[in-house]
Coordinates of C-alpha atoms in Angstrom, one line a residue:
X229 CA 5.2 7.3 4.4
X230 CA 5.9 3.2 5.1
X231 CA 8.5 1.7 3.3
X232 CA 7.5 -1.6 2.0
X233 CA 10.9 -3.0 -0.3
X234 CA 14.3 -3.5 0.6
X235 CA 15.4 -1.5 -2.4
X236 CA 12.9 1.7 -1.2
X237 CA 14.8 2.1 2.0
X238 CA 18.3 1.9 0.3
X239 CA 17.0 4.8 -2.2
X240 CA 15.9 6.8 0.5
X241 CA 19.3 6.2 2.6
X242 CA 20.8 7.0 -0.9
X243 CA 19.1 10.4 -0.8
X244 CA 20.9 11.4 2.4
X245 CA 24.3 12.0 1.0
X246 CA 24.4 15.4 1.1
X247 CA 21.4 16.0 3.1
X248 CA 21.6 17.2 6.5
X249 CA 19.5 17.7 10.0
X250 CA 19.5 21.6 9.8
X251 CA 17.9 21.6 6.2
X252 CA 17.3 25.2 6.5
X253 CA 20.4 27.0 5.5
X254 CA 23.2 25.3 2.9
X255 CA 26.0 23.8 5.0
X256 CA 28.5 25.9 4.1
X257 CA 26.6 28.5 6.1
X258 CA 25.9 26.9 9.2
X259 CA 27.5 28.4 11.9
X260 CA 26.7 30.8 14.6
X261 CA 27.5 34.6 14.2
X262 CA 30.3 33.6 16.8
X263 CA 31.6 30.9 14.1
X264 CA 30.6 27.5 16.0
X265 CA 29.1 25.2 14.1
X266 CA 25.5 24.5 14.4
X267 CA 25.0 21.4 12.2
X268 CA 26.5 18.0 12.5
X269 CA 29.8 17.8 11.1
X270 CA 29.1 15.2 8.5
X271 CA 25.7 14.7 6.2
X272 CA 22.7 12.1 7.1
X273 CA 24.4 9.2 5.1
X274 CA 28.1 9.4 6.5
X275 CA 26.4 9.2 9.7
X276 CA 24.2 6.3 9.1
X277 CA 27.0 4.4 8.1
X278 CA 29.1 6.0 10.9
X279 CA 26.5 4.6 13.5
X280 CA 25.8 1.3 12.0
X281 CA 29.7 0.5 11.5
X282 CA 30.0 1.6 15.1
X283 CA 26.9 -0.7 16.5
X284 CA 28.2 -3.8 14.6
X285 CA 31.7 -3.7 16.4
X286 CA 30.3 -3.6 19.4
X287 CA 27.0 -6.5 19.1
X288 CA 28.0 -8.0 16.0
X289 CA 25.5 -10.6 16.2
X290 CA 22.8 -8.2 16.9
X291 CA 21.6 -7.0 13.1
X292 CA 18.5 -5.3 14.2
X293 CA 19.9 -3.0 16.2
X294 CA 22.6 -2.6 14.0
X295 CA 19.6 -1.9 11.1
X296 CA 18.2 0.4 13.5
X297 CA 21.5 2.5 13.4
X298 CA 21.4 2.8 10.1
X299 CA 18.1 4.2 9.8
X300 CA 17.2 6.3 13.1
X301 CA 17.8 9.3 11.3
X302 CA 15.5 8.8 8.0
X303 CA 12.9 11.5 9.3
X304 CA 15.2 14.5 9.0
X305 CA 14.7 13.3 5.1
X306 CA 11.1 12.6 5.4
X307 CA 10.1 15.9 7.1
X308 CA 12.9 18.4 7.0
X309 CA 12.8 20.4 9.7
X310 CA 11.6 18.0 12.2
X311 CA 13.2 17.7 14.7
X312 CA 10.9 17.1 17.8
X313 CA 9.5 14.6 15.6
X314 CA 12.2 13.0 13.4
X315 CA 12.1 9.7 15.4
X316 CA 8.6 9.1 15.2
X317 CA 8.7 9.5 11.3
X318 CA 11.3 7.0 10.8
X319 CA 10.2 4.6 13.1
X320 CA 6.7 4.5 11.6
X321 CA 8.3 4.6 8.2
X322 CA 10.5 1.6 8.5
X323 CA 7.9 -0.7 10.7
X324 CA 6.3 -2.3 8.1
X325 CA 9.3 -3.9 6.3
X326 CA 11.7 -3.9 9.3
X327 CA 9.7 -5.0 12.1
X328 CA 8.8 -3.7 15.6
X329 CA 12.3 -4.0 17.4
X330 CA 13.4 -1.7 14.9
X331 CA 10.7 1.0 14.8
X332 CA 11.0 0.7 18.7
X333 CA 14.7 1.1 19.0
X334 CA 14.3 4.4 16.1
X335 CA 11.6 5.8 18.4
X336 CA 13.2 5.5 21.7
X337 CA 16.5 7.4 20.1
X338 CA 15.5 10.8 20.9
X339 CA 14.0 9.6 24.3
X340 CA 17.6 8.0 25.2
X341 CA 19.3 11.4 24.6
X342 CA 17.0 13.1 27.1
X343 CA 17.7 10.0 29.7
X344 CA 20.9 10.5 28.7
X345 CA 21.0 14.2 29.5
X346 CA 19.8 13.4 33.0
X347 CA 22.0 10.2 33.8
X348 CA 25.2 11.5 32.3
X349 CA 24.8 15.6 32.0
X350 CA 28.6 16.2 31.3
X351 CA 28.5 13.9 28.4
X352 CA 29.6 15.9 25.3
X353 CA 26.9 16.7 22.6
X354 CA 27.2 17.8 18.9
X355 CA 26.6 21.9 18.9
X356 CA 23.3 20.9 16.6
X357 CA 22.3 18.2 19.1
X358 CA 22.8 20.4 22.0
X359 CA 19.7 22.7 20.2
X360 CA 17.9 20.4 19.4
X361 CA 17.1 18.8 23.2
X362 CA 15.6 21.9 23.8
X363 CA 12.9 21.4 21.0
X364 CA 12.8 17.4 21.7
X365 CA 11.7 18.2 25.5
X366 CA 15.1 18.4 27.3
X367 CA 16.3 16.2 30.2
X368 CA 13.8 13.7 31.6
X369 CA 12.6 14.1 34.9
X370 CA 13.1 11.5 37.2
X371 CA 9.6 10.5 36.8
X372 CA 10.2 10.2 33.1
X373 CA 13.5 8.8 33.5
X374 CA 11.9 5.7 35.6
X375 CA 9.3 5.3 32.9
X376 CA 11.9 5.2 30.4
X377 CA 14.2 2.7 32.1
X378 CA 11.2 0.1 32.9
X379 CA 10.8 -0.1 28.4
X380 CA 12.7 -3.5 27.6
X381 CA 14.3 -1.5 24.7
X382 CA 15.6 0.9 27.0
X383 CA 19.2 -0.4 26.9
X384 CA 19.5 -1.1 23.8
X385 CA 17.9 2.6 22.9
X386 CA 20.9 3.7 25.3
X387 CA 23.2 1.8 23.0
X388 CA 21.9 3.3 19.8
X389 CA 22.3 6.7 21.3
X390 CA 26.0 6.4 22.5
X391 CA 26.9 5.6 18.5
X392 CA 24.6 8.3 17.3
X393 CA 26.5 10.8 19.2
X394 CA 29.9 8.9 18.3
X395 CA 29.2 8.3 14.8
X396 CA 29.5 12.2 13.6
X397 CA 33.4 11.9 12.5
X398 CA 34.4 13.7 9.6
X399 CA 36.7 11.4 7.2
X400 CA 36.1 7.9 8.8
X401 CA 36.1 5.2 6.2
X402 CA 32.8 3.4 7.5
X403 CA 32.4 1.0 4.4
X404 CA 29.6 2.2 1.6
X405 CA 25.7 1.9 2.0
X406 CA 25.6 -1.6 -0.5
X407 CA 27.6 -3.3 2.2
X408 CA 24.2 -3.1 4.3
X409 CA 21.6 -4.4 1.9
X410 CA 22.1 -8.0 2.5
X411 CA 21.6 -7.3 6.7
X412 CA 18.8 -5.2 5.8
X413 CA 17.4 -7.8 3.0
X414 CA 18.3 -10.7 6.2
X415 CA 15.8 -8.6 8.8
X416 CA 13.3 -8.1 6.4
X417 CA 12.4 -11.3 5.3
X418 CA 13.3 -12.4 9.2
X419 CA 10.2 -10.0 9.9
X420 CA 8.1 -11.2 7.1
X421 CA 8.8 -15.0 8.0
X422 CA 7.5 -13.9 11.8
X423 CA 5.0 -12.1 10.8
X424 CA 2.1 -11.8 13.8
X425 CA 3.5 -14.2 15.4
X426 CA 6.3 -13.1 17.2
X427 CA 6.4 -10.1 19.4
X428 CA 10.0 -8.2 20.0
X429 CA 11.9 -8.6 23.1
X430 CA 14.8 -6.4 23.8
X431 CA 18.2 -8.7 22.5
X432 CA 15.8 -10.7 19.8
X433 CA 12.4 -11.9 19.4
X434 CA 10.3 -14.9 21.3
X435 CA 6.6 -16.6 19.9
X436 CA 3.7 -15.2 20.7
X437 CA 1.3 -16.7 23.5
X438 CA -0.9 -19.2 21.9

């Protein structure tokens, strides 16, 4: 799927209220036998907001990767039960209207929790996060680790990924989704304006050679 309109995306981030990334089993029953929870705490669209809200305090002048946030998570609702491949769905969904620098930043989410897992193991993890490194590849090596760190996205991926992890709060007021359809409107038409000839840089975009 490639969204193509503004108002596409904001049905689809819409959708997620009440949707969740363990699509399997209604949330009222998902917990171990031992009665920890195995989902994240709050559905696909508090969480969106959650991370976005989260991203704008902290690079308020930075709306793609605040766009980003709000999206990365789009592919548990494109392909339930994804989750090795939830970041490549989004990313390739929301590319044509939002622009490279997003899809990148949505791609390299899942990668930044496995860099993540090796730069920083005791960092705390959501129980249904925890399971799902194992599926998404685990820690990086330090082979994959270098790779990872020589991407130009890589620290802003590393930013997305600290307020995906932190943006899983039950009852935080994080505004409503129509408070982000003039940023998203804004990097749209920003990417349509650009076009071919711009290429993303991490922090913004530059022209194209020649």
């Amino acid at each position: 799927m490639e969204l193509r309109s503004v108002e596409e995306l904001m049905d689809l981030l819409h959708a997620c209220r009440g949707a969740w990334d363990t699509p399997d089993l209604p949330h009222s029953r998902l917990r171990s036998s031992g009665g920890t929870p195995i989902a994240d705490p709050v559905d696909l669209h508090d969480h969106a907001l959650q991370t976005a809200a989260l991203l704008r305090r902290g690079h308020p002048a930075d709306k793609e990767l605040q766009v980003a946030g709000l999206v990365h998570d789009i592919g548990h609702l494109l392909r339930p039960g994804d989750d090795a491949g939830h970041a490549d769905h989004a990313a390739d969904a929301v590319r044509p209207l939002l622009g490279e620098r997003v899809s990148h930043l949505v791609r390299l989410h899942v990668p930044a929790k496995r860099y993540l897992a090796t730069t920083s193991p005791g960092r705390g993890l959501s129980a249904q996060s925890s399971l799902a490194l194992t599926v998404q590849g685990g820690a990086m090596t330090p082979r994959e680790a270098a790779a990872f760190e020589r991407d130009p996205f890589a620290e802003d991926a590393v930013t997305l990924r600290q307020a995906d992890d932190a943006g899983k709060v039950v009852g935080l007021d994080a505004g409503v989704l129509e408070d982000w359809r003039t940023v998203l409107e804004l990097v749209a038409a920003r990417h349509s304006r650009q076009g071919a000839g711009y290429r993303p840089t991490a922090r913004g975009r530059q022209p194209a050679d020649g």
